[in-house]
Coordinates of C-alpha atoms in Angstrom, one line a residue:
Chain G
M24 CA 4.8 -5.2 -37.0
H25 CA 4.2 -8.4 -35.3
V26 CA 6.1 -11.7 -35.6
D27 CA 5.4 -15.0 -33.9
A28 CA 8.9 -16.1 -33.0
R29 CA 7.7 -19.8 -33.2
E30 CA 7.5 -19.3 -36.9
L31 CA 11.0 -18.1 -37.4
A32 CA 13.6 -20.5 -38.7
D33 CA 15.7 -22.0 -36.0
G34 CA 18.8 -19.9 -35.4
S35 CA 17.4 -16.6 -36.7
L36 CA 19.1 -13.3 -36.0
I37 CA 16.8 -10.4 -35.0
E38 CA 18.4 -7.0 -35.1
G39 CA 17.3 -3.5 -34.1
D40 CA 18.5 -0.3 -32.4
V41 CA 16.9 -0.9 -29.0
C42 CA 15.4 -4.1 -27.6
I43 CA 12.8 -4.1 -24.9
I44 CA 12.5 -7.4 -23.1
G45 CA 9.0 -7.9 -21.8
A46 CA 5.7 -6.4 -23.0
G47 CA 3.9 -5.5 -19.7
A48 CA 3.1 -2.1 -18.4
A49 CA 6.8 -1.0 -18.4
G50 CA 7.8 -2.4 -21.7
I51 CA 4.7 -1.3 -23.6
T52 CA 5.0 2.2 -22.1
I53 CA 8.5 2.6 -23.4
A54 CA 7.6 1.2 -26.8
L55 CA 4.7 3.7 -27.0
E56 CA 7.0 6.6 -26.1
W57 CA 9.2 5.6 -28.9
L58 CA 6.6 5.2 -31.6
G59 CA 7.8 6.9 -34.8
N60 CA 11.1 8.1 -33.2
G61 CA 13.2 6.8 -36.1
K62 CA 14.7 4.0 -34.1
Q63 CA 14.1 0.3 -34.8
V64 CA 12.5 -0.9 -31.6
L65 CA 12.4 -4.6 -30.8
L66 CA 9.7 -5.6 -28.3
L67 CA 10.1 -9.2 -27.1
E68 CA 7.2 -10.9 -25.3
G69 CA 7.5 -14.4 -23.9
G70 CA 3.8 -15.3 -24.3
G71 CA 1.2 -14.6 -26.9
F72 CA -1.8 -12.4 -26.9
D73 CA -3.8 -14.5 -24.5
Y74 CA -3.5 -16.5 -21.3
E75 CA -2.0 -19.9 -21.9
Q76 CA -1.4 -22.4 -19.1
Q77 CA 1.8 -23.6 -20.8
M78 CA 3.3 -20.2 -20.9
Q79 CA 2.1 -19.3 -17.5
Q80 CA 3.9 -22.3 -16.1
L81 CA 7.2 -20.8 -17.0
Y82 CA 6.7 -18.5 -14.1
R83 CA 6.2 -21.3 -11.6
G84 CA 8.8 -21.0 -8.8
G85 CA 9.6 -21.9 -5.2
I86 CA 8.4 -20.2 -2.0
V87 CA 10.5 -20.3 1.1
G88 CA 10.3 -18.0 4.1
L89 CA 6.9 -16.4 4.6
P90 CA 3.9 -17.7 2.8
Y91 CA 3.2 -16.1 -0.6
F92 CA 1.0 -16.3 -3.6
P93 CA 2.1 -19.0 -6.1
L94 CA 4.5 -17.2 -8.4
E95 CA 2.8 -18.5 -11.5
A96 CA -0.4 -16.8 -10.3
A97 CA 1.2 -13.5 -9.2
R98 CA 2.3 -12.3 -12.7
L99 CA 0.8 -12.9 -16.2
H100 CA 3.0 -14.1 -19.0
Y101 CA 1.4 -12.7 -22.1
F102 CA 1.2 -9.4 -24.0
G103 CA 0.1 -6.7 -21.6
G104 CA 1.5 -8.6 -18.7
T105 CA -0.2 -8.2 -15.3
T106 CA -2.3 -5.3 -16.5
N107 CA -4.4 -8.1 -17.9
H108 CA -5.8 -8.6 -14.4
W109 CA -4.8 -5.7 -12.3
A110 CA -7.4 -3.8 -10.3
G111 CA -6.4 -0.3 -11.5
F112 CA -5.6 1.3 -8.1
C113 CA -3.3 4.3 -8.6
S114 CA -1.7 6.8 -6.3
T115 CA 1.6 8.7 -6.4
L116 CA 4.4 8.0 -4.0
D117 CA 4.8 10.7 -1.3
P118 CA 7.8 13.0 -1.1
I119 CA 8.9 11.3 2.1
D120 CA 9.1 8.0 0.2
F121 CA 12.1 9.3 -1.7
E122 CA 14.0 10.5 1.4
T123 CA 16.7 8.8 3.3
R124 CA 15.0 8.0 6.7
D125 CA 17.5 7.2 9.4
W126 CA 15.0 4.8 11.0
V127 CA 14.4 2.9 7.8
P128 CA 17.6 1.0 6.8
H129 CA 18.5 1.2 3.1
S130 CA 15.9 3.9 2.4
G131 CA 16.4 6.8 0.0
W132 CA 16.0 7.2 -3.7
P133 CA 18.6 9.0 -5.8
I134 CA 15.8 11.1 -7.3
A135 CA 13.2 13.2 -5.5
Y136 CA 9.5 13.4 -5.9
E137 CA 9.9 16.5 -8.0
D138 CA 12.0 14.6 -10.5
L139 CA 9.2 12.1 -11.1
A140 CA 6.3 14.5 -10.9
P141 CA 6.3 15.6 -14.6
H142 CA 6.2 12.0 -15.7
Y143 CA 3.2 11.2 -13.5
A144 CA 1.2 13.3 -15.9
R145 CA 2.0 11.1 -18.9
A146 CA 1.6 8.0 -16.9
R147 CA -1.9 9.3 -15.9
E148 CA -2.8 9.5 -19.6
L149 CA -1.6 6.0 -20.4
L150 CA -3.6 4.6 -17.4
D151 CA -6.7 6.5 -18.3
L152 CA -6.9 8.3 -14.9
A153 CA -9.3 11.1 -14.6
A154 CA -7.1 14.0 -13.7
D155 CA -3.6 15.2 -12.8
E156 CA -4.9 16.1 -9.4
W157 CA -3.6 14.2 -6.4
T158 CA -4.7 16.3 -3.4
S159 CA -8.1 16.0 -1.7
R160 CA -8.6 19.8 -2.0
E161 CA -8.4 19.6 -5.8
W162 CA -10.9 16.7 -5.8
E163 CA -13.2 18.5 -3.5
R164 CA -13.3 21.4 -5.9
R165 CA -13.9 19.0 -8.9
D166 CA -16.7 17.1 -7.1
P167 CA -18.7 18.7 -4.3
S168 CA -19.9 15.3 -3.2
L169 CA -16.4 14.6 -2.0
R170 CA -15.6 16.0 1.4
S171 CA -12.5 15.1 3.5
L172 CA -12.6 14.4 7.2
A173 CA -11.5 17.3 9.2
L174 CA -8.1 15.9 10.3
D175 CA -5.2 17.9 11.5
E176 CA -2.8 17.7 8.5
R177 CA 0.1 17.9 10.7
V178 CA -1.0 14.5 11.9
A179 CA -3.1 12.8 9.3
W180 CA -4.4 13.5 5.8
T181 CA -6.6 12.2 3.1
K182 CA -4.4 10.6 0.4
M183 CA -6.0 10.5 -3.0
W184 CA -6.2 7.4 -5.1
Q185 CA -7.5 7.3 -8.7
F186 CA -8.8 4.3 -10.4
S187 CA -8.0 3.1 -13.9
R188 CA -10.9 1.3 -15.5
P189 CA -8.6 -0.7 -15.3
T190 CA -6.7 -0.2 -18.5
R191 CA -5.6 -3.5 -20.0
F192 CA -2.4 -2.6 -21.9
G193 CA -2.6 -5.8 -23.9
T194 CA -6.0 -4.8 -25.3
K195 CA -5.7 -1.0 -25.5
Y196 CA -2.3 -0.7 -27.0
R197 CA -2.1 -3.8 -29.1
D198 CA -3.0 -2.0 -32.4
A199 CA -0.7 0.9 -31.7
I200 CA 2.2 -1.4 -31.2
V201 CA 1.5 -3.9 -34.0
K202 CA 0.8 -1.2 -36.5
A203 CA 3.8 0.9 -35.7
A204 CA 6.4 1.0 -38.5
N205 CA 9.3 1.2 -36.1
V206 CA 8.2 -1.2 -33.4
H207 CA 8.7 -4.9 -34.0
L208 CA 6.8 -7.1 -31.6
Y209 CA 8.0 -10.7 -31.3
T210 CA 5.6 -12.9 -29.3
Y211 CA 6.6 -16.3 -27.9
A212 CA 10.2 -14.9 -27.7
N213 CA 11.5 -15.9 -24.3
V214 CA 14.9 -14.4 -23.4
V215 CA 16.9 -17.0 -21.5
E216 CA 20.2 -15.2 -21.3
L217 CA 21.8 -11.8 -21.8
M218 CA 25.1 -12.6 -23.4
P219 CA 27.8 -10.1 -22.4
N220 CA 31.1 -9.3 -24.0
E221 CA 34.3 -10.9 -22.7
S222 CA 34.7 -8.2 -19.9
A223 CA 31.0 -8.3 -19.1
T224 CA 30.8 -4.6 -19.5
A225 CA 28.2 -4.7 -22.2
V226 CA 25.7 -7.1 -23.7
D227 CA 26.4 -8.3 -27.2
A228 CA 23.2 -10.3 -27.8
L229 CA 20.3 -12.1 -26.3
R230 CA 19.5 -15.8 -26.4
V231 CA 15.8 -16.4 -27.2
R232 CA 14.0 -19.6 -27.0
T233 CA 10.5 -20.7 -28.0
I234 CA 8.5 -23.3 -26.2
S235 CA 8.8 -25.4 -29.4
G236 CA 12.5 -25.6 -29.0
R237 CA 13.8 -23.1 -31.4
E238 CA 16.6 -20.7 -30.5
H239 CA 17.3 -17.3 -31.9
R240 CA 19.7 -14.4 -31.3
V241 CA 18.7 -10.8 -30.8
R242 CA 21.1 -7.9 -31.3
A243 CA 20.6 -4.3 -30.4
R244 CA 22.7 -1.4 -29.3
Q245 CA 20.8 -1.1 -26.1
Y246 CA 18.6 -3.4 -24.0
V247 CA 15.8 -2.6 -21.6
L248 CA 14.9 -5.4 -19.2
A249 CA 11.2 -5.0 -18.4
C250 CA 10.1 -8.5 -17.4
S251 CA 8.7 -7.8 -13.9
T252 CA 10.5 -7.7 -10.6
I253 CA 11.0 -11.4 -10.1
Q254 CA 11.7 -12.2 -13.7
N255 CA 14.2 -9.3 -14.1
A256 CA 16.2 -10.7 -11.2
R257 CA 15.8 -14.3 -12.5
L258 CA 17.1 -13.4 -16.0
L259 CA 20.1 -11.4 -14.7
L260 CA 21.0 -14.2 -12.3
A261 CA 20.6 -16.8 -15.0
S262 CA 22.8 -14.8 -17.4
N263 CA 25.8 -16.5 -15.8
S264 CA 27.7 -18.2 -18.6
R265 CA 30.5 -15.6 -18.4
V266 CA 29.8 -14.1 -15.0
P267 CA 29.0 -17.0 -12.6
A268 CA 27.2 -14.8 -10.1
G269 CA 25.0 -13.4 -12.8
L270 CA 25.0 -10.2 -14.9
G271 CA 25.2 -7.0 -12.8
N272 CA 25.5 -9.1 -9.6
Q273 CA 29.1 -8.3 -8.9
N274 CA 28.1 -7.1 -5.4
D275 CA 25.6 -9.8 -4.7
L276 CA 22.6 -7.4 -4.8
V277 CA 20.5 -8.8 -7.7
G278 CA 17.4 -10.4 -6.3
R279 CA 17.8 -8.8 -2.8
Y280 CA 15.5 -6.3 -1.2
F281 CA 12.3 -7.9 -2.6
M282 CA 9.4 -5.9 -1.3
E283 CA 5.6 -6.2 -1.1
H284 CA 2.9 -4.0 0.2
L285 CA 1.5 -5.4 3.4
E286 CA -2.2 -5.3 2.8
M287 CA -3.9 -6.4 5.9
P288 CA -7.2 -5.9 7.6
S289 CA -6.0 -4.1 10.7
G290 CA -8.9 -2.5 12.6
Q291 CA -12.1 -0.6 12.5
L292 CA -13.3 3.0 12.7
V293 CA -16.6 3.8 14.5
L294 CA -17.9 7.3 13.8
T295 CA -19.0 8.9 17.1
D296 CA -20.1 12.3 16.0
R297 CA -23.8 12.8 16.6
R298 CA -24.2 13.7 13.0
V299 CA -22.6 11.1 10.7
P300 CA -20.3 12.9 8.3
D301 CA -20.6 12.4 4.6
M302 CA -18.1 9.6 3.8
T303 CA -18.5 9.6 0.0
M304 CA -14.9 10.7 -0.3
Y305 CA -13.8 7.3 1.1
M306 CA -16.2 5.0 -0.7
F307 CA -15.3 2.8 -3.6
D308 CA -17.3 1.0 -6.3
F309 CA -15.1 -1.1 -8.6
G310 CA -15.4 0.2 -12.2
R311 CA -17.3 3.3 -11.3
T312 CA -15.3 5.3 -8.7
K313 CA -12.9 7.8 -10.3
A314 CA -11.1 8.8 -7.1
R315 CA -11.3 8.2 -3.4
G316 CA -9.4 9.1 -0.3
E317 CA -7.6 6.9 2.1
I318 CA -6.2 8.1 5.4
A319 CA -2.4 8.4 5.8
L320 CA -0.2 9.9 8.4
S321 CA 1.9 13.0 7.9
A322 CA 5.6 12.8 7.2
A323 CA 6.2 14.6 10.6
M324 CA 4.3 11.8 12.4
Q325 CA 6.2 9.2 10.5
R326 CA 9.5 10.8 11.6
E327 CA 8.3 11.3 15.2
N328 CA 7.2 7.7 15.6
R329 CA 9.9 6.2 13.4
M330 CA 7.5 4.2 11.4
L331 CA 6.9 3.2 7.8
N332 CA 4.5 4.9 5.4
A333 CA 1.0 3.5 5.1
S334 CA -2.5 4.4 4.1
V335 CA -5.7 2.9 5.1
S336 CA -8.9 2.4 3.2
L337 CA -12.4 2.5 4.7
T338 CA -15.0 0.0 3.8
P339 CA -18.4 -0.2 5.5
G340 CA -18.4 -3.0 8.0
T341 CA -19.8 -4.1 11.3
L342 CA -18.0 -4.6 14.7
A343 CA -18.9 -8.3 14.5
G344 CA -17.2 -8.6 11.1
A345 CA -13.7 -7.8 12.3
A346 CA -13.0 -11.4 13.4
K347 CA -13.7 -12.6 9.8
A348 CA -10.7 -10.8 8.4
Q349 CA -8.9 -12.9 5.8
S350 CA -5.4 -12.8 4.3
T351 CA -5.3 -11.8 0.7
F352 CA -3.7 -15.2 0.2
Q353 CA -6.9 -16.7 1.2
A354 CA -9.3 -14.1 -0.2
F355 CA -7.8 -14.3 -3.7
P356 CA -6.6 -17.8 -4.3
P357 CA -4.8 -18.5 -7.6
D358 CA -7.8 -20.2 -9.2
S359 CA -9.7 -16.9 -8.9
M360 CA -7.4 -15.3 -11.4
P361 CA -9.3 -16.3 -14.5
S362 CA -12.4 -14.6 -13.1
F363 CA -10.3 -11.4 -12.6
R364 CA -9.5 -11.4 -16.3
R365 CA -13.1 -12.1 -17.4
S366 CA -14.5 -9.3 -15.2
A367 CA -12.2 -6.6 -16.8
P368 CA -14.3 -3.5 -16.5
D369 CA -13.1 -2.1 -19.8
E370 CA -15.7 -4.5 -21.1
Q371 CA -18.3 -3.1 -18.7
S372 CA -17.5 0.6 -18.9
D373 CA -19.9 1.4 -21.6
A374 CA -22.7 0.1 -19.5
A375 CA -21.6 1.5 -16.1
E376 CA -21.2 5.2 -15.8
F377 CA -17.7 6.1 -14.6
A378 CA -18.6 8.5 -11.9
T379 CA -18.8 8.9 -8.2
P380 CA -21.6 6.6 -7.1
P381 CA -24.1 8.0 -4.7
V382 CA -24.0 6.7 -1.2
Q383 CA -27.4 6.3 0.4
D384 CA -27.1 5.7 4.1
M385 CA -23.8 6.6 5.7
P386 CA -22.7 3.7 7.9
R387 CA -21.0 4.4 11.3
T388 CA -18.6 1.4 11.2
Y389 CA -15.8 0.9 8.7
D390 CA -13.3 -1.9 8.3
L391 CA -9.8 -0.5 8.0
L392 CA -7.4 -2.2 5.5
T393 CA -3.8 -1.1 5.8
R394 CA -1.5 -0.7 2.8
Q395 CA 1.9 -0.4 4.3
E396 CA 5.3 -0.3 2.7
Q397 CA 7.7 -3.0 3.5
A398 CA 11.1 -1.9 4.9
P399 CA 13.9 -2.7 2.4
N400 CA 15.5 -5.9 3.6
P401 CA 18.5 -7.6 1.9
R402 CA 17.5 -11.0 3.3
S403 CA 14.1 -10.8 1.5
R404 CA 15.2 -12.1 -1.9
V405 CA 14.8 -13.9 -5.2
T406 CA 17.4 -16.6 -6.0
L407 CA 17.6 -19.4 -8.6
M408 CA 16.5 -23.0 -8.0
Q409 CA 18.2 -26.1 -9.4
E410 CA 14.9 -27.0 -11.1
R411 CA 14.5 -25.7 -14.6
D412 CA 11.5 -24.7 -16.6
A413 CA 10.5 -26.0 -20.1
L414 CA 12.9 -23.6 -21.7
G415 CA 15.8 -24.7 -19.5
M416 CA 15.8 -21.6 -17.4
P417 CA 16.4 -22.1 -13.6
R418 CA 13.2 -21.4 -11.8
A419 CA 13.0 -18.4 -9.4
Q420 CA 12.7 -19.0 -5.6
L421 CA 11.2 -16.3 -3.4
D422 CA 12.3 -15.9 0.2
W423 CA 10.0 -13.2 1.4
R424 CA 11.1 -11.8 4.8
L425 CA 9.9 -9.0 7.0
T426 CA 11.5 -7.1 9.8
D427 CA 10.5 -5.9 13.2
L428 CA 10.0 -2.4 11.8
D429 CA 7.3 -3.8 9.4
R430 CA 5.5 -5.1 12.5
S431 CA 5.9 -2.3 14.9
S432 CA 4.8 0.3 12.3
F433 CA 1.3 -1.1 12.2
R434 CA 0.7 -0.5 15.9
A435 CA 2.3 2.9 15.8
F436 CA 0.1 3.9 12.8
Y437 CA -3.1 2.9 14.6
E438 CA -2.3 4.5 17.9
V439 CA -1.6 7.8 16.1
L440 CA -4.7 7.4 13.9
G441 CA -6.8 6.5 16.9
R442 CA -5.7 9.6 18.8
E443 CA -6.3 11.9 15.8
M444 CA -9.8 10.5 15.1
G445 CA -10.6 11.1 18.8
R446 CA -9.1 14.5 18.9
A447 CA -11.0 15.5 15.7
A448 CA -14.2 14.2 17.3
I449 CA -14.7 11.9 14.3
G450 CA -14.7 8.5 15.9
R451 CA -12.8 5.8 17.7
V452 CA -10.4 3.3 16.2
R453 CA -10.0 -0.3 17.2
M454 CA -7.0 -2.3 16.3
N455 CA -7.3 -6.0 15.5
D456 CA -5.8 -8.4 18.0
W457 CA -2.8 -9.2 15.8
V458 CA -1.8 -5.5 15.7
L459 CA -1.5 -5.5 19.5
E460 CA 0.5 -8.7 19.7
E461 CA 4.2 -8.4 20.0
G462 CA 6.9 -10.6 18.7
P463 CA 8.1 -11.8 15.3
K464 CA 5.3 -14.1 14.4
W465 CA 2.9 -12.8 11.7
P466 CA -0.8 -13.6 11.9
G467 CA -2.7 -15.8 9.5
S468 CA -4.1 -12.7 7.9
L469 CA -0.7 -11.7 6.6
G470 CA -1.2 -10.7 3.0
G471 CA 0.3 -8.8 0.2
G472 CA -1.0 -6.7 -2.7
W473 CA 0.5 -8.9 -5.4
H474 CA 3.0 -6.1 -5.7
H475 CA 6.6 -7.0 -6.4
M476 CA 9.3 -4.4 -5.9
G477 CA 13.0 -4.2 -5.3
T478 CA 15.5 -6.9 -6.6
T479 CA 17.3 -4.5 -8.9
R480 CA 17.2 -1.4 -6.7
M481 CA 18.3 2.0 -7.8
H482 CA 21.3 3.5 -6.1
P483 CA 24.2 5.7 -7.4
D484 CA 26.7 3.4 -5.6
A485 CA 27.2 0.1 -7.2
K486 CA 27.8 -1.4 -3.8
Q487 CA 24.4 -0.5 -2.7
G488 CA 22.3 -0.8 -5.8
V489 CA 21.9 -2.7 -9.0
V490 CA 21.1 0.2 -11.3
D491 CA 22.2 3.8 -11.3
V492 CA 20.0 6.9 -11.3
N493 CA 19.2 6.4 -14.9
S494 CA 18.2 2.8 -14.4
R495 CA 21.4 1.6 -16.1
L496 CA 22.8 -1.7 -14.8
H497 CA 25.9 -0.8 -12.8
G498 CA 29.0 -2.0 -14.8
V499 CA 27.1 -2.9 -17.9
A500 CA 27.0 0.0 -20.4
N501 CA 24.0 -0.9 -22.5
V502 CA 21.5 -2.6 -20.2
F503 CA 18.7 -0.7 -18.5
V504 CA 16.1 -2.0 -16.2
A505 CA 12.4 -0.8 -16.1
G506 CA 9.7 -1.6 -13.7
A507 CA 9.2 -1.8 -10.0
S508 CA 12.3 -3.9 -9.5
V509 CA 14.3 -0.6 -9.4
Y510 CA 12.4 0.8 -6.4
P511 CA 14.7 1.4 -3.5
T512 CA 11.6 1.7 -1.2
A513 CA 8.0 0.8 -1.9
G514 CA 5.9 3.7 -0.5
C515 CA 2.4 2.7 0.3
A516 CA 1.0 3.4 -3.2
N517 CA 0.3 0.6 -5.6
P518 CA 3.3 0.3 -7.9
T519 CA 1.8 0.6 -11.4
L520 CA 1.5 4.4 -11.7
T521 CA 5.0 5.0 -10.5
L522 CA 6.5 2.2 -12.6
V523 CA 4.8 3.7 -15.7
A524 CA 6.1 7.2 -14.8
L525 CA 9.6 5.8 -14.3
S526 CA 9.3 4.1 -17.7
V527 CA 8.3 7.3 -19.3
R528 CA 11.3 8.9 -17.7
L529 CA 13.6 6.2 -18.9
A530 CA 12.2 6.4 -22.4
A531 CA 12.8 10.1 -22.5
W532 CA 16.3 9.8 -21.2
L533 CA 17.3 6.9 -23.3
G534 CA 15.5 8.0 -26.4
S535 CA 17.4 11.3 -26.4
R536 CA 20.7 9.4 -26.3
A537 CA 20.1 6.1 -28.2
Chain F
M1 CA -26.4 27.7 42.4
I2 CA -24.4 24.9 40.8
E3 CA -21.4 27.2 40.5
Q4 CA -21.7 28.2 44.2
I5 CA -21.9 24.7 45.3
G6 CA -19.0 23.8 43.1
R7 CA -16.9 26.6 44.5
R8 CA -17.6 25.6 48.1
R9 CA -16.9 22.0 47.4
F10 CA -13.8 22.9 45.5
L11 CA -12.5 24.6 48.6
Q12 CA -13.3 21.6 50.7
V13 CA -11.6 19.3 48.3
S14 CA -8.6 21.5 48.1
A15 CA -8.3 21.3 51.8
L16 CA -8.7 17.6 51.9
G17 CA -6.4 16.9 49.0
V18 CA -6.8 14.2 46.4
A19 CA -7.7 11.6 49.0
G20 CA -10.7 13.6 49.9
L21 CA -11.9 13.3 46.3
L22 CA -12.7 9.7 46.8
T23 CA -15.5 10.6 49.2
A24 CA -16.5 14.1 48.1
S25 CA -17.5 13.4 44.5
C26 CA -21.1 13.9 43.6
T27 CA -23.4 11.0 43.4
P28 CA -25.5 9.8 40.5
G29 CA -29.1 10.9 40.4
E30 CA -28.3 14.4 41.6
L31 CA -27.7 16.1 38.3
G32 CA -28.3 19.7 37.5
S33 CA -30.2 20.7 34.4
N34 CA -27.2 20.8 32.2
E35 CA -25.2 18.1 33.9
V36 CA -24.5 14.7 32.4
D37 CA -24.0 11.5 34.2
I38 CA -20.4 10.5 33.8
A39 CA -21.3 6.9 34.4
V40 CA -22.9 6.9 30.9
P41 CA -20.1 7.1 28.4
Q42 CA -20.8 8.8 25.1
L43 CA -19.6 5.6 23.5
L44 CA -22.6 3.8 24.8
P45 CA -25.1 4.6 22.0
V46 CA -22.5 4.0 19.4
L47 CA -20.8 0.8 20.6
G48 CA -23.7 -0.6 22.7
P49 CA -23.7 -1.9 26.3
D50 CA -21.9 -5.2 25.6
V51 CA -18.8 -3.5 24.1
V52 CA -18.8 -0.7 26.7
N53 CA -19.1 -3.3 29.5
D54 CA -16.3 -5.3 28.0
I55 CA -14.1 -2.2 27.7
G56 CA -14.9 -1.3 31.3
R57 CA -14.1 -4.7 32.7
R58 CA -10.8 -4.9 30.8
Y59 CA -9.9 -1.4 32.0
R60 CA -10.5 -2.4 35.6
R61 CA -8.4 -5.6 35.2
A62 CA -5.6 -3.5 33.8
Y63 CA -5.9 -0.8 36.5
P64 CA -7.1 -2.6 39.6
D65 CA -6.3 0.3 41.9
E66 CA -9.1 2.2 40.1
S67 CA -11.6 -0.6 40.2
S68 CA -14.3 0.9 42.3
A69 CA -16.9 3.5 41.6
P70 CA -15.6 6.1 44.0
R71 CA -12.1 5.8 42.7
L72 CA -13.2 6.0 39.1
R73 CA -15.3 9.0 39.8
A74 CA -12.4 10.6 41.6
A75 CA -10.0 9.9 38.8
I76 CA -12.4 11.3 36.2
G77 CA -13.0 14.4 38.4
A78 CA -9.3 14.8 39.0
S79 CA -8.6 15.0 35.4
H80 CA -10.5 18.3 35.1
R81 CA -11.0 19.3 38.7
T82 CA -12.7 22.7 38.4
T83 CA -15.3 21.4 35.9
A84 CA -15.8 18.3 38.0
M85 CA -16.8 20.3 41.0
I86 CA -19.6 22.1 39.1
G87 CA -20.7 18.8 37.5
W88 CA -20.0 17.6 34.0
T89 CA -21.9 19.2 31.2
Q90 CA -22.0 17.7 27.7
Q91 CA -19.7 20.5 26.5
S92 CA -17.2 20.1 29.3
L93 CA -17.1 16.4 28.8
D94 CA -16.6 16.8 25.1
E95 CA -13.8 19.2 25.8
Q96 CA -12.2 16.8 28.3
L97 CA -12.2 14.0 25.8
L98 CA -10.7 16.1 23.1
A99 CA -8.1 17.4 25.5
D100 CA -7.3 13.8 26.5
F101 CA -6.7 12.9 22.9
A102 CA -4.8 16.0 22.0
G103 CA -2.6 15.6 25.1
G104 CA -1.9 12.0 24.5
R105 CA -3.8 10.9 27.6
T106 CA -5.1 7.8 25.8
V107 CA -5.2 4.2 26.7
V108 CA -5.6 1.1 24.5
V109 CA -8.2 -1.3 25.8
N110 CA -9.0 -4.4 23.8
G111 CA -7.6 -2.6 20.8
W112 CA -9.7 0.5 21.2
V113 CA -7.8 3.8 21.3
L114 CA -9.6 5.7 24.0
A115 CA -9.4 8.9 26.0
V116 CA -8.5 8.0 29.5
T117 CA -11.6 9.7 30.7
E118 CA -14.0 7.7 28.5
A119 CA -12.2 4.5 29.4
R120 CA -12.8 5.3 33.1
Q121 CA -16.4 6.1 32.2
C122 CA -16.7 2.6 30.6
A123 CA -15.2 1.1 33.7
L124 CA -17.7 3.0 35.9
Y125 CA -20.5 1.9 33.7
S126 CA -19.4 -1.7 33.9
I127 CA -19.6 -1.5 37.7
L128 CA -23.0 0.1 37.8
H129 CA -24.6 -1.7 34.9
G130 CA -22.4 -4.7 34.1

């Protein structure tokens, strides 16, 4: 069922068993998992079914600290959320990503890779990925045209990525949600406050506003906050009528540990073998490639070199091209976002075969783009501004900060990679100048992947995390948080696959208890 | 023949010590049938002379005590003494580069992660052809 909240009488009361706040990848996943489960599921979406400038402006916020994408461009505020313009890059986190690493402060998840692995399978289905296979050997068996470079796996390995078409949740799952008897989708229903009981140990109701000025109440037994990393923190911090610091923020952790993936052009690989190896495994053609490999370093090397996790993609290039490397902030300015949505390959997929494209002449030179996790950093944070949006909500302010470990890991990565490429007689690696430079200053090519993580991190100890192992808000019995905001560490894989898997896990756990 | 010469020269060099290497190393243009010229790095056809020269010049600036052809030849030879005495073959040079990488004998020159041997080859090239 679908209701436009703008058409409800002012002061309406909406009631259900469970309420999901936010209809992006996380919220829609949970709703899909609960289709026909006998519970009355409320799904609240702040926007409508399409992009609207007025709704998007509700996400506008401040940027302090390191430069960043404008917040109103970094997430989409309508049904389907940011899947409406995501690129579809998927890979699993690695087992080491879940471990407590003594050289990475605040690292460690309260769950292991094995706990999440079963849920990756369902996430794979929802994201239309080709197979439940995440090793290069499995992909080599599936497709003989894919051959991994002969690296010593004790040092480096081929990390597999799969590509969603990319699936636009707002398009693909709209009918399933709207036609479901037990799911009640409310569009233009912006939650502006979670209203707790007197002791702030549970939430009694939500305050919902429409852009036209109407205000409603929503009541459910349980609430799932699934508004995206920045908006999750913003909403908890703004829910401060009874708890001045914000709901769930008794230990001043909400909004902290904001993380991005550092996606930066970092170097080049020149193949030196007399016979150029077949590099099809590492090639990518948007909308056509099902899977490709990137090069990552082993857990043992990460431990030995006390570095962060990263993987690197290979794109045919030239030695002269290295100097032209751009920041993603420059390469993808906000005004390019509409074109991202128009070029959604789910509209092209009938025309373009979704298969490994043939590579004609194997080039010798490749540009290396690093995707590196950001070390968890309590000073990298989202806070509230004095300025308010059209609904009266304080706007979010992002203070993105990096650490020395973020910087030193790049050089460590490329030194190890360079040695291994040489030892394996594959080629030589050149690091870009900025990788060699020391000191705290980041280069103009500093860029992120539009990936927002942290801000409501998962930890069993309320003094170290905002949600517990089941994503329940510490100290608040009936509020759960979904999405990448619960990540304690980021890994180097793009967040969508894992956040969908975590949402499947939460839906299963909560669905069995609700 | 090459092996005999090598053995005789090895004994000479052993007696003279490392200092003797500086003068006893073979000269270009006297290569045996399987020998390769160490002054022509394998990187040359891949990276081109400009890049190789640039690497070579930077290496010499970073390690001025090696900045002469005899010293570079000696240093390259010293890294794999026995083979050096019989002259470098393509195979032995390949093996030396792989051994450098495997053993961590690498150097970063203008961002390039190189085996020490090939960095010295670039330096030698830059002296002879730069």
